[in-house]
XYZ file of C-alpha atoms in Angstrom:
226
model
C 0.000 0.000 0.000
C 1.395 3.414 -0.940
C 2.045 6.299 1.385
C -0.717 8.284 -0.350
C -3.213 5.470 0.239
C -2.496 5.199 3.945
C -2.442 8.954 4.477
C 0.743 8.571 6.514
C 3.613 11.044 6.201
C 7.280 10.192 6.300
C 8.334 13.837 6.814
C 10.993 14.232 9.445
C 9.684 15.763 12.674
C 11.340 18.592 14.539
C 13.392 17.677 17.616
C 10.662 18.599 20.129
C 10.203 16.260 23.065
C 6.704 14.917 23.707
C 6.639 16.757 27.012
C 7.257 20.023 25.148
C 4.487 19.514 22.603
C 1.821 21.368 24.556
C 3.977 24.454 25.237
C 4.989 24.489 21.569
C 1.340 24.456 20.502
C 0.525 27.230 22.974
C 3.350 29.355 21.614
C 2.165 28.983 18.021
C -1.492 29.591 18.871
C -0.576 32.672 20.880
C 0.770 34.467 17.811
C -1.757 33.141 15.287
C -4.192 35.730 13.941
C -6.646 33.157 12.627
C -7.782 29.621 13.560
C -5.249 26.924 12.629
C -6.209 23.396 11.640
C -4.504 20.385 13.180
C -2.448 19.670 10.061
C -0.986 23.193 10.042
C -0.162 22.966 13.724
C 1.404 19.539 13.253
C 3.613 20.951 10.511
C 4.594 23.890 12.712
C 5.609 21.839 15.746
C 6.903 18.778 13.896
C 4.667 16.103 15.412
C 2.112 13.685 13.959
C -1.351 15.140 13.492
C -2.928 12.573 15.810
C -0.557 13.529 18.616
C -1.257 17.211 18.043
C -5.027 16.686 18.159
C -4.695 14.756 21.415
C -2.525 17.510 22.895
C -4.978 20.223 21.808
C -7.897 18.370 23.354
C -5.866 17.901 26.528
C -5.054 21.615 26.689
C -8.698 22.561 26.162
C -9.785 20.259 28.999
C -6.995 21.543 31.230
C -8.012 25.203 30.746
C -11.616 24.327 31.597
C -10.668 22.351 34.709
C -8.463 25.200 35.931
C -11.171 27.804 35.355
C -8.964 29.954 33.127
C -10.338 33.174 31.650
C -9.741 31.785 28.188
C -10.306 28.487 26.476
C -9.107 26.635 23.397
C -11.788 25.812 20.845
C -11.956 23.942 17.583
C -14.299 26.108 15.527
C -14.972 25.529 11.822
C -12.017 23.162 11.583
C -9.476 25.492 13.206
C -8.075 25.821 16.738
C -7.817 29.200 18.440
C -7.777 30.824 21.881
C -10.995 32.572 22.933
C -11.987 34.459 26.053
C -14.687 32.682 28.024
C -18.246 33.911 27.569
C -18.702 34.556 31.291
C -15.971 37.212 31.133
C -17.398 39.011 28.100
C -18.488 41.959 30.237
C -14.998 42.458 31.619
C -13.423 42.304 28.156
C -16.012 44.653 26.699
C -15.428 47.165 29.479
C -11.678 47.048 28.886
C -11.943 47.443 25.124
C -14.504 50.238 25.179
C -13.641 52.205 28.298
C -10.765 50.631 30.141
C -7.820 51.853 28.109
C -6.584 55.127 29.546
C -3.312 55.613 27.691
C -2.817 58.856 25.843
C -3.059 59.111 22.102
C 0.356 59.090 20.483
C 1.656 62.256 18.875
C 0.971 60.730 15.454
C -2.665 60.039 16.359
C -3.149 63.526 17.807
C -1.772 65.154 14.675
C -3.932 63.004 12.426
C -7.010 63.693 14.538
C -6.308 67.430 14.368
C -6.111 67.326 10.568
C -9.438 65.504 10.377
C -11.037 67.941 12.827
C -9.982 71.040 10.872
C -10.278 69.706 7.308
C -13.324 67.423 7.547
C -14.781 65.775 5.642
C -11.401 64.596 4.399
C -9.940 61.496 2.751
C -7.069 59.430 4.105
C -4.985 60.382 1.093
C -5.420 64.070 1.836
C -4.558 63.589 5.502
C -1.456 61.653 4.426
C -0.486 64.433 2.037
C -0.878 67.095 4.703
C 1.140 65.142 7.270
C 3.620 63.753 4.772
C 3.317 60.169 6.040
C 1.083 57.142 5.499
C -1.693 57.426 8.105
C -3.700 54.267 7.325
C -2.814 52.534 10.591
C -3.462 55.618 12.720
C -6.799 56.243 11.000
C -7.872 52.687 11.788
C -7.049 53.340 15.437
C -9.099 56.547 15.480
C -12.008 54.710 13.855
C -11.777 51.904 16.410
C -11.734 54.398 19.286
C -14.856 56.086 17.926
C -13.139 59.450 17.460
C -13.654 59.582 13.681
C -16.210 58.013 11.360
C -16.900 57.626 7.655
C -18.690 60.540 6.020
C -19.543 59.401 2.495
C -17.332 59.472 -0.572
C -15.559 62.138 -2.574
C -17.549 62.778 -5.754
C -14.421 63.206 -7.890
C -12.140 60.430 -6.641
C -14.582 58.033 -4.957
C -12.350 57.961 -1.873
C -13.962 57.505 1.529
C -14.240 60.700 3.539
C -13.889 60.969 7.311
C -15.075 63.346 10.013
C -14.913 63.567 13.781
C -17.707 62.111 15.906
C -19.930 63.323 18.707
C -17.766 61.256 21.029
C -14.768 63.351 19.936
C -16.625 66.541 20.915
C -17.627 64.990 24.233
C -14.103 63.913 25.120
C -12.475 67.264 24.359
C -15.268 69.150 26.126
C -16.918 71.191 23.379
C -20.409 71.142 21.903
C -19.636 72.267 18.350
C -16.688 72.258 15.956
C -16.954 76.032 15.843
C -15.482 76.037 19.343
C -12.170 74.647 18.088
C -9.412 77.247 18.466
C -8.428 79.222 15.389
C -5.215 78.036 13.756
C -4.372 81.304 12.008
C -2.482 82.871 14.949
C -0.228 79.814 15.216
C 0.355 78.529 11.688
C 1.152 79.769 8.197
C -1.790 79.854 5.816
C -3.125 76.290 6.008
C -4.302 76.179 2.401
C -0.912 77.262 1.077
C 0.899 74.800 3.351
C -1.353 71.930 2.299
C -0.884 72.712 -1.388
C 2.884 72.796 -0.997
C 3.002 69.519 0.922
C 0.681 67.807 -1.542
C 2.954 68.790 -4.414
C 6.042 67.537 -2.580
C 4.617 64.156 -1.527
C 3.242 61.956 -4.303
C 0.479 59.399 -3.609
C 2.771 56.619 -4.815
C 5.465 57.614 -2.327
C 2.962 57.683 0.526
C 1.579 54.285 -0.405
C 5.071 52.807 -0.379
C 5.737 54.007 3.158
C 5.118 51.715 6.134
C 1.991 52.619 8.057
C 2.705 55.136 10.764
C 2.421 53.620 14.206
C 3.056 50.076 12.968
C 6.219 49.816 15.048
C 4.390 50.876 18.201
C 1.233 48.849 17.760
C -2.263 50.324 18.022
C -2.699 53.631 19.754
C -4.902 53.324 22.803
C -6.962 56.356 23.589
C -8.801 58.331 26.153
C -9.299 61.498 24.156
C -9.987 63.443 27.302
C -6.320 63.086 28.135
C -5.302 64.187 24.668
C -5.678 67.847 25.551
C -2.213 67.949 27.144
């Protein structure tokens, strides 16, 4: 009977002891951004699929017995860590309200451009700041500080504006209460035109997303008034 018929693999396994199989699986699953099937995990840790499945099932049972705040589930053919349903309220509170770190300088500058130039596209914000702001814009969207505001009729690009939550967090009731920029900056229109001419869309697209090295910005916009 051929190897294909039996479904058995003769690939050499990695030198991982049986006792280290579970920690190896945990390490791989910890960095995975999507569910991984048993075959992929077996390839990653260098052990037979059957042994990997048994180890995964053992880990899942162990987490449940120990009452951990997370569990290991096999959903739609892939294994992944999930927080337990009974702690959903705690996680939701942390994600929505619990993060108190300041916005980074990059996020503050991007938010300021949106506030003063809205509705505005990402490309225009990038041109004004001279850097790729895709990552920072995603953070501001996630934090509820900016939102989509339709599309540009000429380019079809998505436009963005600040939200009511933004006004609430900085303590104003209307955008008209934002301080005037004229006393502090050169003519904004002239500056924007000059920067747009100097920075091509292709060059901006080729740049790494700002903030990628530091991870997502966490935000309490009330603290961003420093």
